[in-house]
PDB file of C-alpha atoms and ligand atoms in Angstrom:
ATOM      1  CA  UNK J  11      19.092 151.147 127.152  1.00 64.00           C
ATOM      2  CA  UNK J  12      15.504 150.169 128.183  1.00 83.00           C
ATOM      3  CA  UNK J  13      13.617 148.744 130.477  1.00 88.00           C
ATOM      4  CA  UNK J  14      10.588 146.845 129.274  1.00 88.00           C
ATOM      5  CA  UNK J  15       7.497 145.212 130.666  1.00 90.00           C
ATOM      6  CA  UNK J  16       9.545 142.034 130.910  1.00 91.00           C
ATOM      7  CA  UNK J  17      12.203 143.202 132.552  1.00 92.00           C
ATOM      8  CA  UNK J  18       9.627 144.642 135.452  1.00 92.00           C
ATOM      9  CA  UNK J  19       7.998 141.549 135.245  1.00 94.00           C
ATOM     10  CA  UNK J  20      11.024 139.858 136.548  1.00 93.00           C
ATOM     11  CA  UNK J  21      11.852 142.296 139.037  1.00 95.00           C
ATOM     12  CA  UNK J  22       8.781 141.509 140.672  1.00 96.00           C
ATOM     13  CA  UNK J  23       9.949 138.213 140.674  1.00 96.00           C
ATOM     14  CA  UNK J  24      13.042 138.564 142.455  1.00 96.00           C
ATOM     15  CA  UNK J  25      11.287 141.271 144.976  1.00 97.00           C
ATOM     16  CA  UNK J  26       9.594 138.225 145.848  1.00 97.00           C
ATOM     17  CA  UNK J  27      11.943 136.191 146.618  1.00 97.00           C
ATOM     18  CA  UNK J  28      13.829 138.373 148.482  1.00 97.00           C
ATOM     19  CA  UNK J  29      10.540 139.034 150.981  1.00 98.00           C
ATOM     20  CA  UNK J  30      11.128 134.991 150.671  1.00 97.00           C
ATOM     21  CA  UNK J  31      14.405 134.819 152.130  1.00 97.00           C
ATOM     22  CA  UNK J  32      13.686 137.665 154.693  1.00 97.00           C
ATOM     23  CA  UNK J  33      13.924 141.282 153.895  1.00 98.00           C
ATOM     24  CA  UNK J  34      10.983 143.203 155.197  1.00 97.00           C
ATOM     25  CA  UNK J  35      11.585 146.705 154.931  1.00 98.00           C
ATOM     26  CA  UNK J  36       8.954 147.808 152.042  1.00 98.00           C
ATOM     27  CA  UNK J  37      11.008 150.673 150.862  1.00 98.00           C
ATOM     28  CA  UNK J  38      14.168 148.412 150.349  1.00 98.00           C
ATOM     29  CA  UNK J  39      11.429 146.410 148.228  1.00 98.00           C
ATOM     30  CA  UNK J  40      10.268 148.749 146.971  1.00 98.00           C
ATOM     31  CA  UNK J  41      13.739 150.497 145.305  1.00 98.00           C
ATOM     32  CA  UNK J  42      14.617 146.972 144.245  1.00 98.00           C
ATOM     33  CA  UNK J  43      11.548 146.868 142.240  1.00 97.00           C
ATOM     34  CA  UNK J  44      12.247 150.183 140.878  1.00 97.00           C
ATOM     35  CA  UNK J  45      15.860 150.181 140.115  1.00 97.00           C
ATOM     36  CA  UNK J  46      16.330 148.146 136.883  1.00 96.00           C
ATOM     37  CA  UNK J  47      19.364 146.206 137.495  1.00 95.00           C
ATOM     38  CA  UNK J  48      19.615 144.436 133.794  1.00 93.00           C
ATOM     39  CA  UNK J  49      21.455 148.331 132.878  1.00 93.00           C
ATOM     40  CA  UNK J  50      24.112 147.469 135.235  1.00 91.00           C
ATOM     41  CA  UNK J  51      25.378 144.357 133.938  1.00 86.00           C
ATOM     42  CA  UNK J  52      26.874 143.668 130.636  1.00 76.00           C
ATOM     43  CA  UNK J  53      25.347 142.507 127.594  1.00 65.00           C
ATOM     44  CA  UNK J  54      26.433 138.944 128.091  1.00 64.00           C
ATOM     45  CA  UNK J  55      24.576 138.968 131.733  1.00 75.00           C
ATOM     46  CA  UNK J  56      21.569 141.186 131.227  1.00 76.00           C
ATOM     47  CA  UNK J  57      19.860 137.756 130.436  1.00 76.00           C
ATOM     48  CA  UNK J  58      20.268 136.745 134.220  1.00 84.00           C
ATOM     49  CA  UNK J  59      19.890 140.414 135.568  1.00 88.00           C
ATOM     50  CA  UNK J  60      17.288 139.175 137.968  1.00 91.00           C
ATOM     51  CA  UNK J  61      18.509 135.765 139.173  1.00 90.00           C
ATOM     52  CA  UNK J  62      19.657 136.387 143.290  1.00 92.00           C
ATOM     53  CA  UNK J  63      23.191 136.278 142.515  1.00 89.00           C
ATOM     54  CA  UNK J  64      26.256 138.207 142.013  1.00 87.00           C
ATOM     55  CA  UNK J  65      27.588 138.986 138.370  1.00 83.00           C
ATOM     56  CA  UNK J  66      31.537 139.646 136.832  1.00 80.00           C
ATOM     57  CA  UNK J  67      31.061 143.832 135.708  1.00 79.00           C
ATOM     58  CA  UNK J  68      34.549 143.973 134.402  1.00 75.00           C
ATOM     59  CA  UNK J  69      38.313 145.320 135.970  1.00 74.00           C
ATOM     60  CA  UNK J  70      38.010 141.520 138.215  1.00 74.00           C
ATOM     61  CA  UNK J  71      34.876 143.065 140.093  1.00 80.00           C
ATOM     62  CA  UNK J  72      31.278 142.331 140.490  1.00 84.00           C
ATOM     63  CA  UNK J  73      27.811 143.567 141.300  1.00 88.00           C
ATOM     64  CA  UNK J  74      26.437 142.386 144.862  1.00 89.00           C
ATOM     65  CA  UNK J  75      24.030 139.587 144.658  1.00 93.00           C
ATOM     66  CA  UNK J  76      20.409 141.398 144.746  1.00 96.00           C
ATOM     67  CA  UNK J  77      19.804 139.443 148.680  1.00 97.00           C
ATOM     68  CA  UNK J  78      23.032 141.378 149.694  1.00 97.00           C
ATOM     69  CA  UNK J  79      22.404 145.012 148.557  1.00 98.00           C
ATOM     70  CA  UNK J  80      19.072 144.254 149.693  1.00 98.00           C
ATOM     71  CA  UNK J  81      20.538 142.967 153.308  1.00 98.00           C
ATOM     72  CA  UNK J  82      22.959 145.893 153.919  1.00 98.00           C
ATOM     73  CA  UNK J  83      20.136 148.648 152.909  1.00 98.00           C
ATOM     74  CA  UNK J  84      18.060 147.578 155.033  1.00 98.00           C
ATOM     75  CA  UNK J  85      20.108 147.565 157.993  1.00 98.00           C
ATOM     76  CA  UNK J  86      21.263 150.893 156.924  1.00 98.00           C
ATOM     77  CA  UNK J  87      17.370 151.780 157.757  1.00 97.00           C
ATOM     78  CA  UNK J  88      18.006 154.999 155.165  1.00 97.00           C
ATOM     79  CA  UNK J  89      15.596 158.122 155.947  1.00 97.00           C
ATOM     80  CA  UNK J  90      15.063 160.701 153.533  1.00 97.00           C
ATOM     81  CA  UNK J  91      17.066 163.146 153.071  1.00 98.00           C
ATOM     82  CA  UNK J  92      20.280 161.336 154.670  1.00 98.00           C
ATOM     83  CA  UNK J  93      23.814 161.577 153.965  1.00 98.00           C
ATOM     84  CA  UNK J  94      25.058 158.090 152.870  1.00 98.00           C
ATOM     85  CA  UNK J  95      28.617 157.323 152.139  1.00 98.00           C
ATOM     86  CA  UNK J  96      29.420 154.114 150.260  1.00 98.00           C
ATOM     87  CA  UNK J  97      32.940 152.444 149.669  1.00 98.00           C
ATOM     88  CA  UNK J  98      32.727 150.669 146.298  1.00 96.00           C
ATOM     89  CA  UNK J  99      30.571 152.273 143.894  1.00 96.00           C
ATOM     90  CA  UNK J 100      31.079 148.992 141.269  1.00 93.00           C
ATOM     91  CA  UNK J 101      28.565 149.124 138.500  1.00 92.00           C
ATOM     92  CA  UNK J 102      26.690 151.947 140.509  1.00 96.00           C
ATOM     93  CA  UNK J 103      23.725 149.472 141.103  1.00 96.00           C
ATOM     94  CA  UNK J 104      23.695 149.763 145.157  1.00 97.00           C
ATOM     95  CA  UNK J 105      24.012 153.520 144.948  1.00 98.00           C
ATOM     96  CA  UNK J 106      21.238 153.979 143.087  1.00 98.00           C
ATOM     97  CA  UNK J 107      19.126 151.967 145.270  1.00 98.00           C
ATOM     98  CA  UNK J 108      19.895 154.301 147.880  1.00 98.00           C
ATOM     99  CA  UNK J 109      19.461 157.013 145.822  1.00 98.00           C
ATOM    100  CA  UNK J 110      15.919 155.699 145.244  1.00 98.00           C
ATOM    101  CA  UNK J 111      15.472 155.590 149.095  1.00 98.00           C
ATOM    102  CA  UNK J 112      15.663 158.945 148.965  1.00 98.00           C
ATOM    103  CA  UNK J 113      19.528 159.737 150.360  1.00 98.00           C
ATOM    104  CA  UNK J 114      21.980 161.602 149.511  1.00 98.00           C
ATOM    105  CA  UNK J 115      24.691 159.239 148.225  1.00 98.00           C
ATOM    106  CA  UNK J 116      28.695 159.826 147.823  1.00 98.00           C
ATOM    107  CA  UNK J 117      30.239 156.968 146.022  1.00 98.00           C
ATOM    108  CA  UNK J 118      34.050 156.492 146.284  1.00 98.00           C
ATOM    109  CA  UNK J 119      35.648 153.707 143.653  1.00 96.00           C
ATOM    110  CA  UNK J 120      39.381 153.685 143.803  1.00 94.00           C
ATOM    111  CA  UNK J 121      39.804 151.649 139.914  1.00 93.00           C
ATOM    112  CA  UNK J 122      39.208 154.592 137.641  1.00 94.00           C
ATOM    113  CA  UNK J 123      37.362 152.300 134.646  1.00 91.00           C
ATOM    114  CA  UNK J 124      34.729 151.324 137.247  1.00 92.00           C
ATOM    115  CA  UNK J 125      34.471 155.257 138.141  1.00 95.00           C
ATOM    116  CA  UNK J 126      34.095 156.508 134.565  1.00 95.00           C
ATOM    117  CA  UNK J 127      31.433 153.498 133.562  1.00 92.00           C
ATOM    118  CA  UNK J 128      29.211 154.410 136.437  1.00 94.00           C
ATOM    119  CA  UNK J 129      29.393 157.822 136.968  1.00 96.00           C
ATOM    120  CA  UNK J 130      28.138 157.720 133.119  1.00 96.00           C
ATOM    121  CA  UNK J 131      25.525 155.538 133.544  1.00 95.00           C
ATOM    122  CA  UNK J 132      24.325 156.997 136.599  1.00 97.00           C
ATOM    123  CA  UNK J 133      23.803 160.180 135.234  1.00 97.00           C
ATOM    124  CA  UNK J 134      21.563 158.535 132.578  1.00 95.00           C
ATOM    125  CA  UNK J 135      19.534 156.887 134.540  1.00 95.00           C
ATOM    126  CA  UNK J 136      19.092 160.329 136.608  1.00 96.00           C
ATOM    127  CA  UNK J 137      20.187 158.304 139.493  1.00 97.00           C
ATOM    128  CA  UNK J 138      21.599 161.547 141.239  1.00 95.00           C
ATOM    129  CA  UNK J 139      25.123 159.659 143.383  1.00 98.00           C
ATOM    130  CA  UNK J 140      27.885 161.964 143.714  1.00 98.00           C
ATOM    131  CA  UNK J 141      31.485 159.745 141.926  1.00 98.00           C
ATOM    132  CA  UNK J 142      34.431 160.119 143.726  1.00 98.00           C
ATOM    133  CA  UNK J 143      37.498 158.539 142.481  1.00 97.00           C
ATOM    134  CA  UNK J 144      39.673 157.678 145.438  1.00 96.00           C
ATOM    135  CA  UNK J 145      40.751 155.236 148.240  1.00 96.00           C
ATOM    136  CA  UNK J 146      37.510 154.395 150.570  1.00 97.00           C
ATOM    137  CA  UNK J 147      39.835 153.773 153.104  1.00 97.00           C
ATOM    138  CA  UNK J 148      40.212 157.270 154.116  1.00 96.00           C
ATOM    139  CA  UNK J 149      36.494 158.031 153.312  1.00 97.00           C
ATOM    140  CA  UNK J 150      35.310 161.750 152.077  1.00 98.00           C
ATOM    141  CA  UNK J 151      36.596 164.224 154.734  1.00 97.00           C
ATOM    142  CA  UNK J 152      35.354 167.069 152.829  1.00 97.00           C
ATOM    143  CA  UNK J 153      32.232 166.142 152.651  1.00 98.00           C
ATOM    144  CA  UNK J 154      31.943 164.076 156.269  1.00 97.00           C
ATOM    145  CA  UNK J 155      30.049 163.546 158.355  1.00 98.00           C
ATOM    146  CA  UNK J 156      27.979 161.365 157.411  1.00 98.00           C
ATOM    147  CA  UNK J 157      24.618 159.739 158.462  1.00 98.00           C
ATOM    148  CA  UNK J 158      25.145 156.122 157.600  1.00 98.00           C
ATOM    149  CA  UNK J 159      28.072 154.930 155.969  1.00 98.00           C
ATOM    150  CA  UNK J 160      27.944 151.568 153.826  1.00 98.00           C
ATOM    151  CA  UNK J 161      31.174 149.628 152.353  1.00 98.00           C
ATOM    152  CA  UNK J 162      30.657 147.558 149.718  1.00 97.00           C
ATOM    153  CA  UNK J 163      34.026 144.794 149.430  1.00 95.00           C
ATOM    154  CA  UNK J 164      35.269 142.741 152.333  1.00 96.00           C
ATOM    155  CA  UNK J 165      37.384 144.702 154.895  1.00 97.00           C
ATOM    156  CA  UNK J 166      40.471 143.221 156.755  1.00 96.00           C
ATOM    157  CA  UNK J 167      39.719 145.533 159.635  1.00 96.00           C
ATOM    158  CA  UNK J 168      37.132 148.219 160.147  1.00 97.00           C
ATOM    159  CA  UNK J 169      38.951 151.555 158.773  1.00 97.00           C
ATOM    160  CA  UNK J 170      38.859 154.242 161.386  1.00 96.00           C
ATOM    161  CA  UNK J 171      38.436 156.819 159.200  1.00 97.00           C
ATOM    162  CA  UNK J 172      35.429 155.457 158.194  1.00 98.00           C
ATOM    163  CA  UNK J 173      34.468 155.696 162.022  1.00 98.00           C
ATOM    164  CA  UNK J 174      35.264 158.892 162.793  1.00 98.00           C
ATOM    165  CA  UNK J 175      33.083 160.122 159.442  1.00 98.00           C
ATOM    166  CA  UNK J 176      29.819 159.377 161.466  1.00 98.00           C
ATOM    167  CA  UNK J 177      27.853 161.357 162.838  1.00 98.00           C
ATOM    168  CA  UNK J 178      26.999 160.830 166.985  1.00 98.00           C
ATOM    169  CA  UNK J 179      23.759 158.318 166.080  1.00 97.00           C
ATOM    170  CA  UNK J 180      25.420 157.333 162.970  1.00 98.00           C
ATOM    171  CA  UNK J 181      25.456 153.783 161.443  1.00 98.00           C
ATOM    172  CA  UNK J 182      27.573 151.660 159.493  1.00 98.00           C
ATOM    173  CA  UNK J 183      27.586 148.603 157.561  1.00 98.00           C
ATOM    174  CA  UNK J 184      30.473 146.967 156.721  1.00 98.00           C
ATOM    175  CA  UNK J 185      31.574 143.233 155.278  1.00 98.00           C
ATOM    176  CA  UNK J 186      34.969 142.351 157.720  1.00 98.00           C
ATOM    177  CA  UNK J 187      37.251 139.640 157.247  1.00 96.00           C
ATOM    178  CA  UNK J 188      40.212 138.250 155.049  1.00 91.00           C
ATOM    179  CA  UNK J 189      40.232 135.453 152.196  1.00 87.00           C
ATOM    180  CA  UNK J 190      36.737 134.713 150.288  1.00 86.00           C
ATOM    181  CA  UNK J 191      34.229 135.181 153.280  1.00 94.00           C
ATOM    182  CA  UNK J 192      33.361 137.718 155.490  1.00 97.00           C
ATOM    183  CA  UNK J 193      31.113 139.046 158.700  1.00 98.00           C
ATOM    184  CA  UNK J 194      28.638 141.391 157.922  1.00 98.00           C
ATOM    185  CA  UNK J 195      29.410 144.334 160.853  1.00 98.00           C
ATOM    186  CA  UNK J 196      26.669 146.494 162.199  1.00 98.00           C
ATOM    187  CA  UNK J 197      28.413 149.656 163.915  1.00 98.00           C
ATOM    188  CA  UNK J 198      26.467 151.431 165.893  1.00 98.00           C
ATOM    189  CA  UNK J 199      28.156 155.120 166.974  1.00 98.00           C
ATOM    190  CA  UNK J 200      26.562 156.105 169.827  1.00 98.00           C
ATOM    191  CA  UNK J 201      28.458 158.900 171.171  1.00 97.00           C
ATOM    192  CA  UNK J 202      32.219 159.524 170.035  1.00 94.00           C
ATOM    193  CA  UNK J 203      33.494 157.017 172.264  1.00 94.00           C
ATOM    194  CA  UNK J 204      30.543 154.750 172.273  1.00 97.00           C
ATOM    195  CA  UNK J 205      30.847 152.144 169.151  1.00 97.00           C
ATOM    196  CA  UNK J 206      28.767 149.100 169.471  1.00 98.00           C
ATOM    197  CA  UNK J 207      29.369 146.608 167.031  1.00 98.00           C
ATOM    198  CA  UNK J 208      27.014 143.239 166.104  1.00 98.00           C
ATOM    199  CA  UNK J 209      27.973 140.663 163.931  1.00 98.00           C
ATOM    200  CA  UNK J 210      25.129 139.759 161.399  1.00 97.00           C
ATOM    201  CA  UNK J 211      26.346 136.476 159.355  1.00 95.00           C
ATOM    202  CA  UNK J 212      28.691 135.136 156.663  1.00 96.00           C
ATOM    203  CA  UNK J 213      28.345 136.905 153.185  1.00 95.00           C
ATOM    204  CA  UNK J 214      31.264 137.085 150.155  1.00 93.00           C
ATOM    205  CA  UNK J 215      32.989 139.807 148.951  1.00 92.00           C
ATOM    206  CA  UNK J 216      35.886 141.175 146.445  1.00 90.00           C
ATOM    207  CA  UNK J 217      38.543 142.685 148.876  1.00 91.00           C
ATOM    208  CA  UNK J 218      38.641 145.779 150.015  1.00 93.00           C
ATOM    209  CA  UNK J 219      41.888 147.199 148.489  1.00 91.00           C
ATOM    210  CA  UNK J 220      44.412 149.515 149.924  1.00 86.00           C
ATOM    211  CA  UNK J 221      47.462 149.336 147.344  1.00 70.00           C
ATOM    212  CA  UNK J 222      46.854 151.838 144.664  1.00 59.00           C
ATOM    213  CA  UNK J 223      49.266 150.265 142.257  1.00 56.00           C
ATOM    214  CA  UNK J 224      46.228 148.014 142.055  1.00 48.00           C
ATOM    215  CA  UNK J 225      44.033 150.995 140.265  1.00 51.00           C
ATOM    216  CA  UNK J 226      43.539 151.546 136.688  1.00 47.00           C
TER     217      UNK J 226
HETATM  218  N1  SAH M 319      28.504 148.415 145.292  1.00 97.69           N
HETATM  219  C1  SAH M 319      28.869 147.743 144.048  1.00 97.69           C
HETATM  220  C2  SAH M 319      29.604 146.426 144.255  1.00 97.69           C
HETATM  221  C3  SAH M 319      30.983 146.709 144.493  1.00 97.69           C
HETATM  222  S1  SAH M 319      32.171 145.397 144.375  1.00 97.69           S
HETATM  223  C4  SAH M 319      27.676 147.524 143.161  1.00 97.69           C
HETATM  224  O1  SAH M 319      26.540 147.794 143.561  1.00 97.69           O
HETATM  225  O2  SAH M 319      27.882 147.109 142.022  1.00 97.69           O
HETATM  226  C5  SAH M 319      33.404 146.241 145.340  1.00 97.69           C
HETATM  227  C6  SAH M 319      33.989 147.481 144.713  1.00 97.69           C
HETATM  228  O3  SAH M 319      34.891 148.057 145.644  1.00 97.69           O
HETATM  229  C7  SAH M 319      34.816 147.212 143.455  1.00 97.69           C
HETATM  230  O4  SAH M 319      34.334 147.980 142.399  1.00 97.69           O
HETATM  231  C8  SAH M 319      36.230 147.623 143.843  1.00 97.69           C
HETATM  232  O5  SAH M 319      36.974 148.174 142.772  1.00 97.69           O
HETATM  233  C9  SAH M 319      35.963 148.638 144.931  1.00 97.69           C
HETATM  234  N2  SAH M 319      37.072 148.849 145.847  1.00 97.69           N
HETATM  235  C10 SAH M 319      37.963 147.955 146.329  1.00 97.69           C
HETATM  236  N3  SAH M 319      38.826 148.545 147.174  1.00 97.69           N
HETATM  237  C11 SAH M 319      38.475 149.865 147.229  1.00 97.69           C
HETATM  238  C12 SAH M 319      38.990 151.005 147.932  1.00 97.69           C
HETATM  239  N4  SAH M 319      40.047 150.918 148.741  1.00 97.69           N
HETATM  240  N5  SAH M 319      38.369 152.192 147.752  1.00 97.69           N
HETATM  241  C13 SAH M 319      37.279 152.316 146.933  1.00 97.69           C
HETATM  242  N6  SAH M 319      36.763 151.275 146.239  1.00 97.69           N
HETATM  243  C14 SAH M 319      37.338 150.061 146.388  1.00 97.69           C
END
């Protein structure tokens, strides 16, 4: 497991394309540069680690295309320091570029080989996520509220749980729709009764899952 002068070399690349196609936060660009996402992919795939696109990571799941993690963090506009939950942890990639933002991340995965693989690798990498293995539709209760919450697979509806785990000022980011296409959903909790939601674009997802006879 390393990451060479190569492999940095190409992550500048794709940092640049990413400014190309829009993202302008310079942290989010920043993390991206910094997070090597070749580690999170297997073998057979670490060759395109650093194309924009989304890759099979095993159990029928995938890693979000570089343009989307990139998308959602930066709408999540993460301080230091903040609370972050995120529904999906997947390979671990996205966590760990919010980890490398600075917040503190909880990570629920509900199939249990994703959960082992990444809580592993995460640890590694001394990318410091907390694993959860779980349903994300009911979120972390124990450990709510949270700042900014951040669901990574396409949601038929927007969970309430989820909701009511922000804080007053909170945000969330969530993917919303059925079949193979989604709306990215800005929610915006502005006092407990106060949710303001804007619709930011078309973007694919896995589902969001809520049968656990689905889980390995
Ligand atoms: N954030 C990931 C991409 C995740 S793909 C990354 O950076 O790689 C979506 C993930 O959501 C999959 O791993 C899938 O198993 C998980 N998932 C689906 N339904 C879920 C649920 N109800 N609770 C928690 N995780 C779920």
């Amino acid at each position: 497991m390393n990451d060479t002068f190569k492999h940095k070399g190409l992550r500048k690349k794709l940092v640049a394309q990413l400014r190309e196609k829009g993202i302008q936060d310079e942290n989010v660009l920043a993390a991206m540069e910094a997070v090597p996402r070749h580690l999170y992919l297997d073998l057979a795939f670490m060759e395109h680690a650093y194309e924009d696109k989304a890759f099979k990571i095993g159990a029928g799941q995938t890693i979000s295309q570089p343009y989307t993690v990139a998308f959602m963090s930066e709408l999540l506009n993460v301080r230091k320091g903040e609370k972050i939950l995120e529904v999906g942890t997947g390979s671990g990639y996205q966590a760990s570029i919010l980890v490398e933002l600075g917040a503190k991340v909880y990570s629920i995965e509900r199939q249990k080989l994703l959960y082992d693989c990444s809580r592993h690798l995460l640890k590694k990498l001394h990318f410091n996520a907390k694993c959860f293995y779980g349903d994300g539709y009911a979120g972390l209760p124990s450990f709510a509220p949270f700042d900014k919450v951040i669901v990574t697979a396409g949601a038929p509806y927007i969970p309430n749980a989820l909701v009511g785990q922000l804080v007053v000022g909170g945000i969330m980011v969530i993917p919303v729709g059925e079949g193979s296409v989604q709306t990215m959903v800005l929610i915006e909790k502005r006092a407990e009764d106060d949710i303001v939601q804007t619709e930011l674009g078309a973007f694919r997802f896995v589902p969001l899952l809520e049968d656990k006879s689905w889980a390995r």
